[in-house]
CSV table of C-alpha atoms in Angstrom, one decimal:
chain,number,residue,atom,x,y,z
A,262,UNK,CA,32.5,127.2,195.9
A,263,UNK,CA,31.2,124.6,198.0
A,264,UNK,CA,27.8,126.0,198.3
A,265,UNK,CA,27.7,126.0,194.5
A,266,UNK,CA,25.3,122.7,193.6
A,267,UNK,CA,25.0,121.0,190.2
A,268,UNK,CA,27.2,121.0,187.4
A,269,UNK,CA,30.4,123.5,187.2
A,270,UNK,CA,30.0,126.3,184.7
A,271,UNK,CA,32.4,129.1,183.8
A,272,UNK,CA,31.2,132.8,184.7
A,273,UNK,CA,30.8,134.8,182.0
A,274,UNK,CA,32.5,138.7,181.7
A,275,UNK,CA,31.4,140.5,179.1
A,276,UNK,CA,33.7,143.7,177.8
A,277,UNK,CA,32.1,146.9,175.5
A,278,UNK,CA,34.2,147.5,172.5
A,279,UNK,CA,33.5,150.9,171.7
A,280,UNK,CA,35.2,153.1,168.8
A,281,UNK,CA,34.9,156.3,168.2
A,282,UNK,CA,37.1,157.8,165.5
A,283,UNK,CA,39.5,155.1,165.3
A,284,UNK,CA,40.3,155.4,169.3
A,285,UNK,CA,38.8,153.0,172.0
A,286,UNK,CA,36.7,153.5,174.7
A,287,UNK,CA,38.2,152.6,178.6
A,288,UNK,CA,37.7,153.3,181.9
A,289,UNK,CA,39.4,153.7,185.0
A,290,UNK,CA,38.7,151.5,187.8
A,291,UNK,CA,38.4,152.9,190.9
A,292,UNK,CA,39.8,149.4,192.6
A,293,UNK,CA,43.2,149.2,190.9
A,294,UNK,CA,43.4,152.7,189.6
A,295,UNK,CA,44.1,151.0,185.5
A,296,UNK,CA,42.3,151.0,182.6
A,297,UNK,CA,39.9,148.4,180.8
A,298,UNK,CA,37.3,148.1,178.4
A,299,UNK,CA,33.9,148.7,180.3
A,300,UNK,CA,32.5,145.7,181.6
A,301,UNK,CA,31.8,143.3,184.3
A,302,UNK,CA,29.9,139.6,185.0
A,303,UNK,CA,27.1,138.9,183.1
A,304,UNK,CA,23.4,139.2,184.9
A,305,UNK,CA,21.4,135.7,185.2
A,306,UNK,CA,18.3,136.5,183.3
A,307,UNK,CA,20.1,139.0,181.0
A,308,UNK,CA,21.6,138.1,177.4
A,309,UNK,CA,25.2,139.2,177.0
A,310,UNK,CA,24.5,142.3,174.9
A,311,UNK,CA,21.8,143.3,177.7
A,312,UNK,CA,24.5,142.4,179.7
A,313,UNK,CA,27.4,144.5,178.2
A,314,UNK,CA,24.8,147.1,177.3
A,315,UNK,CA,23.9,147.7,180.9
A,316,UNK,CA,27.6,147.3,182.3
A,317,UNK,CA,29.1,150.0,179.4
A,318,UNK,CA,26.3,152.8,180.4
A,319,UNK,CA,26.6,151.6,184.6
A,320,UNK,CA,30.9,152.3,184.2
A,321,UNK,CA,30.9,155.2,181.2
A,322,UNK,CA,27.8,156.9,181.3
A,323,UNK,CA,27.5,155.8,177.3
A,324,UNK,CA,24.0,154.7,175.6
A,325,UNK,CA,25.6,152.3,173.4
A,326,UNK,CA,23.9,148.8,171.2
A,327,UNK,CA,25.5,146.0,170.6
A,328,UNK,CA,26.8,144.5,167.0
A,329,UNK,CA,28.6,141.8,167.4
A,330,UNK,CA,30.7,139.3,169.3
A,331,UNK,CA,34.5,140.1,168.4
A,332,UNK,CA,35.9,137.7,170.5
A,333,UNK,CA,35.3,134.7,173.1
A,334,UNK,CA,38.4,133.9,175.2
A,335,UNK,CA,39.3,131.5,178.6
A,336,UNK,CA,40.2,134.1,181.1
A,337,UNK,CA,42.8,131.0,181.9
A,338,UNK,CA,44.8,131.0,178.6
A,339,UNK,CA,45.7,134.7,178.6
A,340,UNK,CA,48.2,136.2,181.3
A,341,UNK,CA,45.5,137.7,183.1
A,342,UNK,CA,46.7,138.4,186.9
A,343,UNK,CA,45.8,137.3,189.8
A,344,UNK,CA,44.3,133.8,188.4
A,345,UNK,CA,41.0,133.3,189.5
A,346,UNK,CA,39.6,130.0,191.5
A,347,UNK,CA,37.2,129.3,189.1
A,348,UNK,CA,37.0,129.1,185.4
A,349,UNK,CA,35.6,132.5,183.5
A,350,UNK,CA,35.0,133.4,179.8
A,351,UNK,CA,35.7,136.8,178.6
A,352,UNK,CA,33.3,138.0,175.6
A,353,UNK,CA,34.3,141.5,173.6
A,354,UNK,CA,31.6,142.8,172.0
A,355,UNK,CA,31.3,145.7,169.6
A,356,UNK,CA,29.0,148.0,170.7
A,357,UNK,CA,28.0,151.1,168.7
A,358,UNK,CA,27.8,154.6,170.8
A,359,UNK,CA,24.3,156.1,170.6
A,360,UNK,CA,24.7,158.7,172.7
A,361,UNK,CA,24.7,159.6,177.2
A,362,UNK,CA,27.8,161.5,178.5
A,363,UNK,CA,30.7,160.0,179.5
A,364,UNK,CA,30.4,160.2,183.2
A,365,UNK,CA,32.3,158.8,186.5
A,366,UNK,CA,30.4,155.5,188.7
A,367,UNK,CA,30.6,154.0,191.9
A,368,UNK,CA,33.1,151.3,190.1
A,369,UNK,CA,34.9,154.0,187.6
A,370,UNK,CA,37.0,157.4,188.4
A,371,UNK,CA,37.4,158.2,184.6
A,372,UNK,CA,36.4,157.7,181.4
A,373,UNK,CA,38.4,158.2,177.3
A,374,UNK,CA,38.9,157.2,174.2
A,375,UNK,CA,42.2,156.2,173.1
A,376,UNK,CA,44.6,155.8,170.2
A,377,UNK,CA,46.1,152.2,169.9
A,378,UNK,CA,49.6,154.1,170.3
A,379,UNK,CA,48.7,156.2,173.6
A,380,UNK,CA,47.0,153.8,175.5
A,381,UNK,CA,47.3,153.8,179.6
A,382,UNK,CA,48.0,151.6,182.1
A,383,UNK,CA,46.1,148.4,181.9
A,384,UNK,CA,44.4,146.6,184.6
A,385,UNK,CA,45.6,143.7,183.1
A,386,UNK,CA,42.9,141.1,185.6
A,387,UNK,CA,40.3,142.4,183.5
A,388,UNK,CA,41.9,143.1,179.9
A,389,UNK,CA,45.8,142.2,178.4
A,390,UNK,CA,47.5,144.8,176.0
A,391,UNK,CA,47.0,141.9,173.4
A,392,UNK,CA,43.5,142.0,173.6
A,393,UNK,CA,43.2,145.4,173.4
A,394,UNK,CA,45.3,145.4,170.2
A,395,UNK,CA,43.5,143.0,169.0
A,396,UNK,CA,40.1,145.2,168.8
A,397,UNK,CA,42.1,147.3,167.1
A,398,UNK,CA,42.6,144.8,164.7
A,399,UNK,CA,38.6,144.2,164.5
A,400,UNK,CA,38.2,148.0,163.8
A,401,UNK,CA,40.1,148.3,160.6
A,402,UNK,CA,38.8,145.1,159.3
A,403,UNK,CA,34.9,144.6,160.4
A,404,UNK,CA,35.1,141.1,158.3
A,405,UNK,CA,37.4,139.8,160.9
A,406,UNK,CA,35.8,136.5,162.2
A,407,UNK,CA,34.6,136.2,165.8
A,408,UNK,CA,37.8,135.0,167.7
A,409,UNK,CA,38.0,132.4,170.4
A,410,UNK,CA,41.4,129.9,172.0
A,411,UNK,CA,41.7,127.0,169.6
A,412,UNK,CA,43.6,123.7,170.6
């Protein structure tokens, strides 16, 4: 960090919601072996539904677009382990699948769609089983506003 100049900003990660009859997209990371929504830090240059776009294909091997930002959380609020030494903002977005085949990467060693009830092992640095239930929650009602940590 001391090479960093000007003002502090969080990083921004950016995670693919994905749904395909009722059951939600993950992968398997090859670094901890768990499961997470498909996703990674967002590109300078890149908007975050380029961003999220590009990182859901790269991990998945799925052509998706994205809708709409579910949810904005502080990586720092949630029990996200380790902790990081700097300050980083997760954004889910709902993409819609329109089309690839679901493939392996250099960062993934598998790739499904699961049922709320039957869902893996999380790799809980990048996603928490609250989060992930709470997509769920976005899926059965689409009028759900955008979430974020209030005070």
């Amino acid at each position: 960090l001391e090479k960093d100049s000007g003002y502090a900003t969080p990083k921004v990660d950016v995670r693919g919601v994905v749904f395909r009859d009722g059951r939600i997209l993950l992968v398997r990371e090859r670094a901890d072996g768990k499961w997470t929504l498909p996703g990674g830090w967002a590109d300078v240059g890149e908007s975050p539904a380029e961003s999220v776009v590009r990182e859901v294909f790269e991990e998945s091997g799925l052509r998706t677009r994205a809708l709409k930002i579910l949810a904005v959380f502080d990586r720092g609020k949630h029990p996200h382990v380790p902790p990081f030494p700097f300050h980083v903002y997760k954004m889910f977005i709902h993409c819609a699948l329109i089309g690839g085949t679901m493939s392996q990467s250099s960062e993934t060693d598998g790739v499904g769609f699961f049922d709320e009830s039957t869902l893996p092992e999380l790799s809980v640095s990048r996603v928490t089983p609250w989060q992930i239930h709470r997509m769920f929650e976005h899926c059965h009602n689409p009028d759900l506003p955008t979430d974020f940590d209030m005070l």
